[in-house]
Coordinates of N, CA and C and ligand atoms in Angstrom, one line a residue:
M4 N 0.9 -1.2 0.0 CA 0.0 0.0 0.0 C 0.9 1.2 0.0
K5 N 0.9 2.0 -1.1 CA 1.7 3.2 -1.2 C 1.0 4.3 -0.4
E6 N -0.3 4.5 -0.8 CA -1.1 5.6 -0.1 C -2.3 5.0 0.5
G7 N -2.3 5.1 1.9 CA -3.4 4.5 2.6 C -4.5 5.5 2.7
K8 N -5.4 5.3 3.7 CA -6.6 6.2 3.9 C -6.3 7.1 5.1
L9 N -7.2 8.1 5.2 CA -7.1 9.0 6.3 C -8.4 8.9 7.0
I10 N -8.3 8.6 8.3 CA -9.6 8.5 9.1 C -9.6 9.6 10.2
I11 N -10.6 10.4 10.2 CA -10.7 11.5 11.1 C -11.8 11.3 12.1
F12 N -11.5 11.5 13.4 CA -12.5 11.6 14.4 C -12.5 13.0 15.0
S13 N -13.6 13.7 14.9 CA -13.7 15.0 15.4 C -14.9 15.1 16.3
A14 N -14.9 16.0 17.3 CA -16.0 16.1 18.2 C -15.8 17.2 19.2
P15 N -16.8 17.8 19.8 CA -16.6 18.7 21.0 C -16.0 17.9 22.1
S16 N -15.2 18.5 23.0 CA -14.6 17.8 24.1 C -15.6 17.2 25.0
G17 N -15.4 16.0 25.5 CA -16.4 15.4 26.4 C -17.3 14.5 25.7
S18 N -17.1 14.3 24.4 CA -18.1 13.4 23.7 C -17.6 12.0 23.5
G19 N -16.3 11.8 23.9 CA -15.8 10.4 23.9 C -15.0 10.0 22.7
K20 N -14.5 11.0 21.9 CA -13.8 10.8 20.7 C -12.4 10.1 21.0
T21 N -11.7 10.5 22.0 CA -10.4 9.9 22.3 C -10.6 8.5 22.7
T22 N -11.6 8.1 23.4 CA -11.8 6.7 23.8 C -12.1 5.9 22.5
I23 N -12.8 6.4 21.6 CA -13.1 5.7 20.4 C -11.8 5.5 19.6
V24 N -11.0 6.5 19.4 CA -9.8 6.4 18.7 C -8.8 5.4 19.3
R25 N -8.7 5.5 20.6 CA -7.8 4.5 21.3 C -8.3 3.1 21.1
H26 N -9.6 2.9 21.1 CA -10.2 1.5 20.9 C -9.8 1.0 19.5
L27 N -10.0 1.9 18.5 CA -9.7 1.5 17.1 C -8.2 1.2 16.9
L28 N -7.3 1.9 17.6 CA -5.9 1.7 17.5 C -5.5 0.3 18.1
G29 N -6.3 -0.2 19.0 CA -6.1 -1.5 19.6 C -6.5 -2.7 18.7
L30 N -7.1 -2.4 17.6 CA -7.6 -3.5 16.7 C -6.6 -3.7 15.5
P31 N -5.7 -4.7 15.6 CA -4.7 -4.8 14.6 C -5.2 -5.0 13.2
E32 N -6.4 -5.6 13.0 CA -6.9 -5.8 11.7 C -7.3 -4.5 10.9
L33 N -7.4 -3.4 11.7 CA -7.7 -2.2 11.0 C -6.5 -1.5 10.5
N34 N -5.3 -1.9 11.0 CA -4.0 -1.4 10.4 C -3.9 0.1 10.5
L35 N -4.2 0.7 11.7 CA -4.2 2.1 11.8 C -3.0 2.6 12.6
E36 N -2.5 3.8 12.3 CA -1.4 4.4 13.1 C -1.9 5.9 13.4
F37 N -1.6 6.3 14.7 CA -2.0 7.6 15.1 C -1.2 8.7 14.5
S38 N -1.8 9.8 14.0 CA -1.1 10.9 13.5 C -0.7 11.8 14.6
I39 N 0.6 12.0 14.8 CA 1.2 12.9 15.8 C 1.3 14.3 15.3
S40 N 0.6 15.2 15.9 CA 0.6 16.6 15.4 C 1.9 17.3 15.9
A41 N 2.2 18.4 15.2 CA 3.3 19.2 15.6 C 2.6 20.4 16.4
T42 N 3.3 20.9 17.4 CA 2.7 22.0 18.2 C 3.8 23.0 18.7
S43 N 3.5 24.2 18.8 CA 4.5 25.2 19.3 C 4.3 25.4 20.8
R44 N 3.3 24.7 21.4 CA 3.1 24.8 22.8 C 4.1 23.9 23.6
A45 N 4.3 24.3 24.8 CA 5.3 23.5 25.6 C 4.6 22.2 26.1
P46 N 5.4 21.1 26.3 CA 4.8 19.9 26.8 C 4.2 20.0 28.2
R47 N 3.1 19.3 28.5 CA 2.5 19.3 29.8 C 2.6 18.0 30.4
G48 N 2.9 18.0 31.7 CA 2.9 16.8 32.5 C 3.8 15.7 31.9
E49 N 3.1 14.6 31.6 CA 3.9 13.4 31.2 C 4.1 13.3 29.6
E50 N 3.7 14.4 29.0 CA 3.8 14.4 27.5 C 5.2 14.2 27.0
E51 N 5.3 13.4 26.0 CA 6.6 13.1 25.4 C 6.7 13.6 24.0
D52 N 7.9 14.1 23.6 CA 8.1 14.5 22.2 C 8.1 13.3 21.3
G53 N 7.4 13.4 20.2 CA 7.4 12.2 19.3 C 6.4 11.2 19.7
K54 N 5.7 11.4 20.8 CA 4.7 10.4 21.2 C 3.3 11.1 21.2
H55 N 3.2 12.1 22.0 CA 1.9 12.9 22.1 C 1.9 13.9 21.0
Y56 N 3.0 14.7 20.9 CA 3.1 15.7 19.9 C 4.6 15.7 19.4
Y57 N 4.8 16.4 18.3 CA 6.2 16.9 18.0 C 6.3 18.3 18.6
F58 N 7.0 18.5 19.6 CA 7.1 19.8 20.2 C 8.2 20.6 19.5
I59 N 7.8 21.7 18.9 CA 8.8 22.5 18.1 C 8.6 24.0 18.5
S60 N 9.6 24.8 18.2 CA 9.6 26.2 18.6 C 8.6 26.9 17.7
L61 N 8.2 28.1 18.2 CA 7.3 28.9 17.4 C 8.0 29.3 16.0
K62 N 9.3 29.6 16.2 CA 10.1 30.0 15.0 C 10.1 28.8 13.9
D63 N 10.3 27.6 14.4 CA 10.4 26.5 13.5 C 9.0 26.2 12.9
F64 N 7.9 26.4 13.8 CA 6.6 26.2 13.3 C 6.3 27.1 12.1
K65 N 6.6 28.4 12.3 CA 6.4 29.4 11.3 C 7.2 29.1 10.0
Q66 N 8.4 28.6 10.2 CA 9.2 28.2 9.0 C 8.5 27.1 8.2
H67 N 8.0 26.1 9.0 CA 7.3 25.0 8.3 C 6.1 25.5 7.5
I68 N 5.4 26.5 8.1 CA 4.2 27.1 7.4 C 4.8 27.7 6.0
K69 N 5.8 28.5 6.2 CA 6.4 29.2 5.0 C 6.8 28.1 3.9
N70 N 7.3 27.0 4.4 CA 7.8 26.0 3.5 C 6.7 25.1 2.9
D71 N 5.5 25.4 3.3 CA 4.3 24.6 2.9 C 4.5 23.1 3.3
D72 N 4.9 22.9 4.5 CA 5.2 21.5 5.0 C 3.9 20.9 5.7
F73 N 2.9 21.7 5.9 CA 1.7 21.1 6.6 C 0.6 20.7 5.7
V74 N -0.1 19.6 6.1 CA -1.3 19.2 5.5 C -2.4 20.2 5.9
E75 N -2.4 20.6 7.2 CA -3.3 21.6 7.7 C -2.6 22.1 9.0
W76 N -2.9 23.4 9.4 CA -2.4 23.9 10.6 C -3.4 25.0 11.1
E77 N -3.3 25.3 12.4 CA -4.2 26.3 13.0 C -3.6 26.9 14.2
E78 N -3.8 28.2 14.4 CA -3.4 28.8 15.7 C -4.6 28.7 16.6
V79 N -4.6 27.6 17.4 CA -5.7 27.3 18.2 C -5.9 28.3 19.4
Y80 N -4.8 28.6 20.0 CA -4.7 29.7 21.0 C -3.6 30.7 20.6
R81 N -3.6 31.9 21.1 CA -2.6 32.8 20.6 C -1.1 32.3 20.8
D82 N -0.4 32.3 19.7 CA 1.0 31.7 19.7 C 1.1 30.2 19.9
N83 N 0.0 29.6 20.1 CA 0.0 28.1 20.2 C -0.6 27.5 18.9
F84 N 0.4 27.1 18.1 CA 0.0 26.6 16.8 C 0.0 25.0 16.8
Y85 N -0.9 24.4 16.0 CA -1.0 23.0 15.9 C -1.1 22.6 14.5
G86 N -0.6 21.5 14.1 CA -0.7 21.2 12.7 C -0.2 19.8 12.4
T87 N -0.7 19.3 11.2 CA -0.2 17.9 10.8 C 0.8 18.1 9.7
L88 N 2.0 17.6 9.9 CA 3.0 17.7 8.9 C 2.8 16.7 7.8
K89 N 3.1 17.1 6.5 CA 3.0 16.1 5.4 C 3.9 14.9 5.7
T90 N 5.0 15.1 6.3 CA 6.0 14.0 6.5 C 5.4 13.0 7.5
E91 N 4.4 13.4 8.4 CA 3.8 12.5 9.3 C 2.9 11.5 8.5
V92 N 2.1 12.1 7.6 CA 1.2 11.2 6.8 C 2.1 10.3 6.0
E93 N 3.1 10.8 5.4 CA 4.0 10.0 4.5 C 4.7 8.9 5.4
R94 N 5.1 9.2 6.6 CA 5.7 8.2 7.5 C 4.8 7.0 7.7
I95 N 3.5 7.3 8.0 CA 2.5 6.3 8.3 C 2.2 5.5 7.0
W96 N 2.0 6.1 5.9 CA 1.8 5.4 4.7 C 2.9 4.5 4.3
A97 N 4.2 5.0 4.5 CA 5.3 4.2 4.2 C 5.4 2.9 5.1
M98 N 4.7 3.0 6.2 CA 4.7 1.8 7.1 C 3.6 0.8 6.5
G99 N 2.9 1.2 5.5 CA 1.8 0.4 5.0 C 0.5 0.5 5.8
K100 N 0.4 1.6 6.6 CA -0.8 1.7 7.5 C -1.7 2.9 7.1
H101 N -2.9 2.9 7.6 CA -3.8 4.0 7.4 C -3.6 5.0 8.6
V102 N -3.9 6.3 8.3 CA -3.7 7.3 9.3 C -5.0 7.6 10.1
I103 N -4.9 7.6 11.4 CA -6.1 8.1 12.2 C -5.8 9.3 13.0
F104 N -6.7 10.3 12.9 CA -6.5 11.6 13.5 C -7.5 11.9 14.6
D105 N -7.0 12.4 15.7 CA -7.9 12.9 16.8 C -7.6 14.4 16.8
I106 N -8.3 15.1 15.9 CA -8.1 16.6 15.9 C -9.4 17.4 15.9
D107 N -9.3 18.7 16.0 CA -10.5 19.4 16.1 C -11.3 19.5 14.8
V108 N -12.5 20.0 14.9 CA -13.5 20.0 13.8 C -12.9 20.8 12.6
V109 N -12.3 21.9 12.8 CA -11.8 22.8 11.7 C -10.7 22.0 11.0
G110 N -9.7 21.5 11.7 CA -8.6 20.8 11.1 C -9.1 19.5 10.4
G111 N -10.1 18.8 11.0 CA -10.6 17.6 10.4 C -11.3 17.9 9.0
L112 N -12.0 19.0 9.0 CA -12.7 19.3 7.7 C -11.8 19.8 6.7
R113 N -10.7 20.4 7.1 CA -9.6 20.9 6.1 C -9.0 19.7 5.4
I114 N -8.7 18.6 6.2 CA -8.1 17.4 5.6 C -9.1 16.7 4.7
K115 N -10.3 16.7 5.1 CA -11.4 16.1 4.2 C -11.4 16.8 2.9
K116 N -11.4 18.2 2.9 CA -11.4 19.0 1.7 C -10.2 18.7 0.8
K117 N -9.1 18.5 1.4 CA -7.8 18.3 0.6 C -7.8 16.9 0.0
F118 N -8.3 15.9 0.7 CA -8.2 14.5 0.2 C -9.6 13.9 0.3
P119 N -10.6 14.4 -0.5 CA -11.9 14.0 -0.4 C -12.2 12.5 -0.6
E120 N -11.5 11.9 -1.5 CA -11.7 10.5 -1.8 C -11.1 9.5 -0.7
Q121 N -9.9 10.0 -0.2 CA -9.1 9.1 0.7 C -9.6 9.2 2.1
T122 N -10.4 10.2 2.4 CA -10.7 10.5 3.8 C -12.1 10.1 4.3
L123 N -12.1 9.5 5.5 CA -13.4 9.3 6.1 C -13.4 10.2 7.3
A124 N -14.4 11.2 7.3 CA -14.5 12.1 8.4 C -15.7 11.8 9.3
V125 N -15.4 11.5 10.5 CA -16.5 11.0 11.4 C -16.7 12.1 12.5
F126 N -17.9 12.5 12.8 CA -18.2 13.4 13.8 C -18.8 12.6 15.0
V127 N -18.3 12.7 16.2 CA -18.8 12.0 17.3 C -19.7 13.0 18.1
K128 N -21.0 12.6 18.2 CA -22.0 13.5 18.8 C -22.4 13.2 20.2
P129 N -22.3 14.1 21.2 CA -22.7 13.8 22.5 C -24.3 13.8 22.5
P130 N -24.9 13.2 23.6 CA -26.4 13.1 23.6 C -27.0 14.5 23.3
S131 N -26.6 15.6 23.9 CA -27.2 16.9 23.6 C -26.3 17.9 24.3
V132 N -26.5 19.2 23.9 CA -25.8 20.3 24.6 C -26.2 20.4 26.0
D133 N -27.5 20.2 26.3 CA -28.0 20.2 27.7 C -27.3 19.1 28.5
E134 N -27.1 18.0 28.0 CA -26.5 16.9 28.7 C -25.0 17.2 29.0
L135 N -24.3 17.9 28.0 CA -23.0 18.3 28.2 C -22.9 19.3 29.3
K136 N -23.9 20.2 29.4 CA -24.0 21.2 30.4 C -24.1 20.6 31.8
I137 N -25.0 19.6 31.8 CA -25.3 18.9 33.1 C -24.0 18.2 33.6
R138 N -23.3 17.6 32.7 CA -22.0 16.9 33.0 C -21.0 17.9 33.6
L139 N -20.8 19.0 32.8 CA -19.8 20.0 33.2 C -20.2 20.5 34.6
K140 N -21.4 20.8 34.8 CA -21.9 21.4 36.1 C -21.6 20.4 37.3
K141 N -21.9 19.1 37.0 CA -21.7 18.1 38.0 C -20.3 18.0 38.4
R142 N -19.4 18.2 37.5 CA -17.9 18.0 37.8 C -17.5 19.1 38.8
K143 N -18.1 20.2 38.8 CA -17.9 21.3 39.7 C -16.4 21.8 39.6
T144 N -15.7 21.5 38.5 CA -14.3 21.9 38.4 C -14.2 23.2 37.7
E145 N -15.2 23.6 36.9 CA -15.1 24.9 36.2 C -16.0 25.9 36.7
S146 N -15.5 27.2 36.5 CA -16.3 28.3 36.8 C -17.5 28.4 35.8
E147 N -18.5 29.2 36.2 CA -19.7 29.4 35.4 C -19.3 29.9 34.0
D148 N -18.3 30.8 34.0 CA -17.8 31.4 32.7 C -17.2 30.3 31.8
K149 N -16.3 29.5 32.4 CA -15.6 28.4 31.7 C -16.7 27.5 31.1
I150 N -17.6 27.1 31.9 CA -18.7 26.2 31.4 C -19.4 26.8 30.2
N151 N -19.7 28.1 30.4 CA -20.4 28.7 29.3 C -19.6 28.8 28.0
M152 N -18.3 29.0 28.2 CA -17.4 29.1 27.0 C -17.3 27.7 26.3
R153 N -17.2 26.6 27.1 CA -17.2 25.3 26.6 C -18.5 25.0 25.8
I154 N -19.6 25.4 26.4 CA -20.9 25.1 25.8 C -21.0 25.9 24.5
A155 N -20.6 27.1 24.5 CA -20.7 28.0 23.3 C -19.8 27.3 22.2
K156 N -18.6 26.8 22.6 CA -17.7 26.2 21.6 C -18.4 24.9 21.0
A157 N -19.0 24.1 22.0 CA -19.6 22.9 21.6 C -20.8 23.1 20.6
S158 N -21.5 24.2 20.8 CA -22.6 24.5 20.0 C -22.2 24.8 18.6
V159 N -21.1 25.6 18.5 CA -20.5 25.9 17.2 C -20.0 24.6 16.5
E160 N -19.3 23.8 17.3 CA -18.8 22.5 16.7 C -19.9 21.6 16.2
L161 N -21.0 21.5 17.1 CA -22.1 20.7 16.7 C -22.7 21.1 15.4
A162 N -22.7 22.4 15.1 CA -23.3 22.9 13.9 C -22.6 22.4 12.6
T163 N -21.3 21.9 12.8 CA -20.5 21.5 11.6 C -20.8 20.0 11.3
A164 N -21.5 19.3 12.2 CA -21.7 17.9 12.1 C -22.2 17.5 10.7
P165 N -23.1 18.2 10.1 CA -23.6 17.7 8.7 C -22.5 17.8 7.6
Q166 N -21.4 18.5 7.9 CA -20.3 18.5 6.9 C -19.5 17.2 6.9
F167 N -19.6 16.4 7.9 CA -18.9 15.2 8.0 C -19.5 14.0 7.2
D168 N -18.7 13.0 6.9 CA -19.2 11.9 6.1 C -20.2 11.1 7.0
K169 N -19.9 10.9 8.2 CA -20.7 10.1 9.1 C -20.8 10.7 10.5
I170 N -21.9 10.5 11.2 CA -22.1 11.0 12.5 C -22.3 9.7 13.4
I171 N -21.5 9.7 14.5 CA -21.8 8.6 15.5 C -22.4 9.3 16.7
K172 N -23.5 8.8 17.1 CA -24.1 9.3 18.4 C -23.6 8.5 19.5
N173 N -22.8 9.2 20.4 CA -22.2 8.5 21.5 C -23.2 8.6 22.7
Y174 N -24.3 7.8 22.7 CA -25.2 7.8 23.8 C -24.8 6.6 24.7
D175 N -24.4 5.5 24.0 CA -24.0 4.3 24.7 C -22.6 3.9 24.1
L176 N -21.6 3.9 25.0 CA -20.2 3.8 24.5 C -20.0 2.5 23.7
D177 N -20.6 1.4 24.2 CA -20.4 0.1 23.5 C -21.0 0.1 22.1
V178 N -22.1 0.7 22.0 CA -22.8 0.9 20.7 C -21.9 1.7 19.7
A179 N -21.4 2.9 20.3 CA -20.6 3.8 19.5 C -19.3 3.1 19.1
L180 N -18.7 2.3 19.9 CA -17.4 1.6 19.6 C -17.7 0.7 18.4
A181 N -18.8 -0.1 18.5 CA -19.1 -1.1 17.5 C -19.4 -0.4 16.2
E182 N -20.1 0.7 16.3 CA -20.4 1.5 15.0 C -19.1 2.0 14.4
A183 N -18.2 2.6 15.2 CA -17.0 3.1 14.7 C -16.1 2.1 14.0
E184 N -16.1 0.9 14.7 CA -15.3 -0.3 14.1 C -15.9 -0.6 12.7
E185 N -17.2 -0.7 12.6 CA -17.8 -1.1 11.3 C -17.6 0.0 10.2
L186 N -17.7 1.3 10.6 CA -17.5 2.3 9.6 C -16.1 2.3 9.1
V187 N -15.1 2.1 10.0 CA -13.7 2.2 9.5 C -13.4 0.9 8.7
A188 N -13.9 -0.3 9.2 CA -13.7 -1.5 8.4 C -14.2 -1.4 7.0
D189 N -15.4 -0.9 6.9 CA -16.1 -0.7 5.6 C -15.3 0.2 4.7
F190 N -14.8 1.3 5.3 CA -14.1 2.3 4.5 C -12.8 1.8 4.0
I191 N -12.1 1.1 4.8 CA -10.8 0.6 4.3 C -10.9 -0.7 3.6
G192 N -12.2 -1.2 3.5 CA -12.4 -2.4 2.6 C -12.1 -3.7 3.2
I193 N -12.3 -3.8 4.5 CA -12.1 -5.2 5.1 C -13.5 -5.6 5.7
K194 N -13.7 -6.9 5.7 CA -14.9 -7.4 6.3 C -14.8 -7.3 7.8
K195 N -15.9 -6.8 8.5 CA -15.9 -6.8 9.9 C -15.9 -8.2 10.5
K196 N -15.2 -8.5 11.5 CA -15.1 -9.8 12.1 C -16.5 -10.2 12.6
E197 N -16.8 -11.5 12.5 CA -18.1 -12.0 13.0 C -18.2 -11.8 14.5
A198 N -19.4 -11.5 14.9 CA -19.6 -11.3 16.4 C -19.7 -12.6 17.1
Ligands
5GP216 P1 -4.2 20.5 23.6 O1 -3.2 21.7 23.8 O2 -5.2 20.5 24.7 O3 -3.4 19.2 23.4 O4 -5.0 20.7 22.2 C1 -5.7 21.9 22.0 C2 -6.5 21.8 20.7 O5 -5.7 21.6 19.6 C3 -7.5 20.6 20.7 O6 -8.8 21.1 20.4 C4 -6.9 19.7 19.7 O7 -8.0 18.9 19.0 C5 -6.3 20.6 18.7 N1 -5.3 20.0 17.9 C6 -4.3 19.1 18.2 N2 -3.6 18.7 17.1 C7 -4.1 19.4 16.1 C8 -3.7 19.5 14.7 O8 -2.8 18.9 14.2 N3 -4.5 20.4 13.9 C9 -5.5 21.1 14.4 N4 -6.2 21.9 13.6 N5 -5.8 21.1 15.7 C10 -5.1 20.3 16.5

């Protein structure tokens, strides 16, 4: 396989997208490899260079932009840039694997636009904005302002759902995982294993 597929999972935070991506990565028959993004932000906690992100300086990031080295990039927060390097996708394809992305809605849709045929873009939908609000309030870790900011962002992100190829409703995690497996298996052209 010279050029594999691109599998994108995007969603508002709290909808379970990372759990789904981790589950899929654990299924060898799907032949997936995680796309490590480059970022200009500093590592946090246990994060490792080349595992969670490629941590690079702002100067280097801007040079990569100038060189047209990115498939997509975004200034998510001021001076905090994130992006997928073309070399990352090539690295994974050279391994004979398909690329799976856990990135935000804007980045996900950009990749879909660039590689329409090769990309499966999946949106993971939480039960409702009200449910998200209830969960955030229950956690009692965020101020009212922060909760409102998250809700506002989630509403904007939810509005992009129809632009994705598929929508998975994550109301029941087991159902969502099975659905994700089937969608990816279908897209990469393998038969889903018998239950
Ligand atoms: P964090 O700093 O919490 O790891 O990530 C912040 C945001 O950047 C998240 O919404 C995450 O989805 C997004 N992000 C991570 N990697 C990329 C990337 O390669 N491209 C884009 N567009 N966003 C990314």
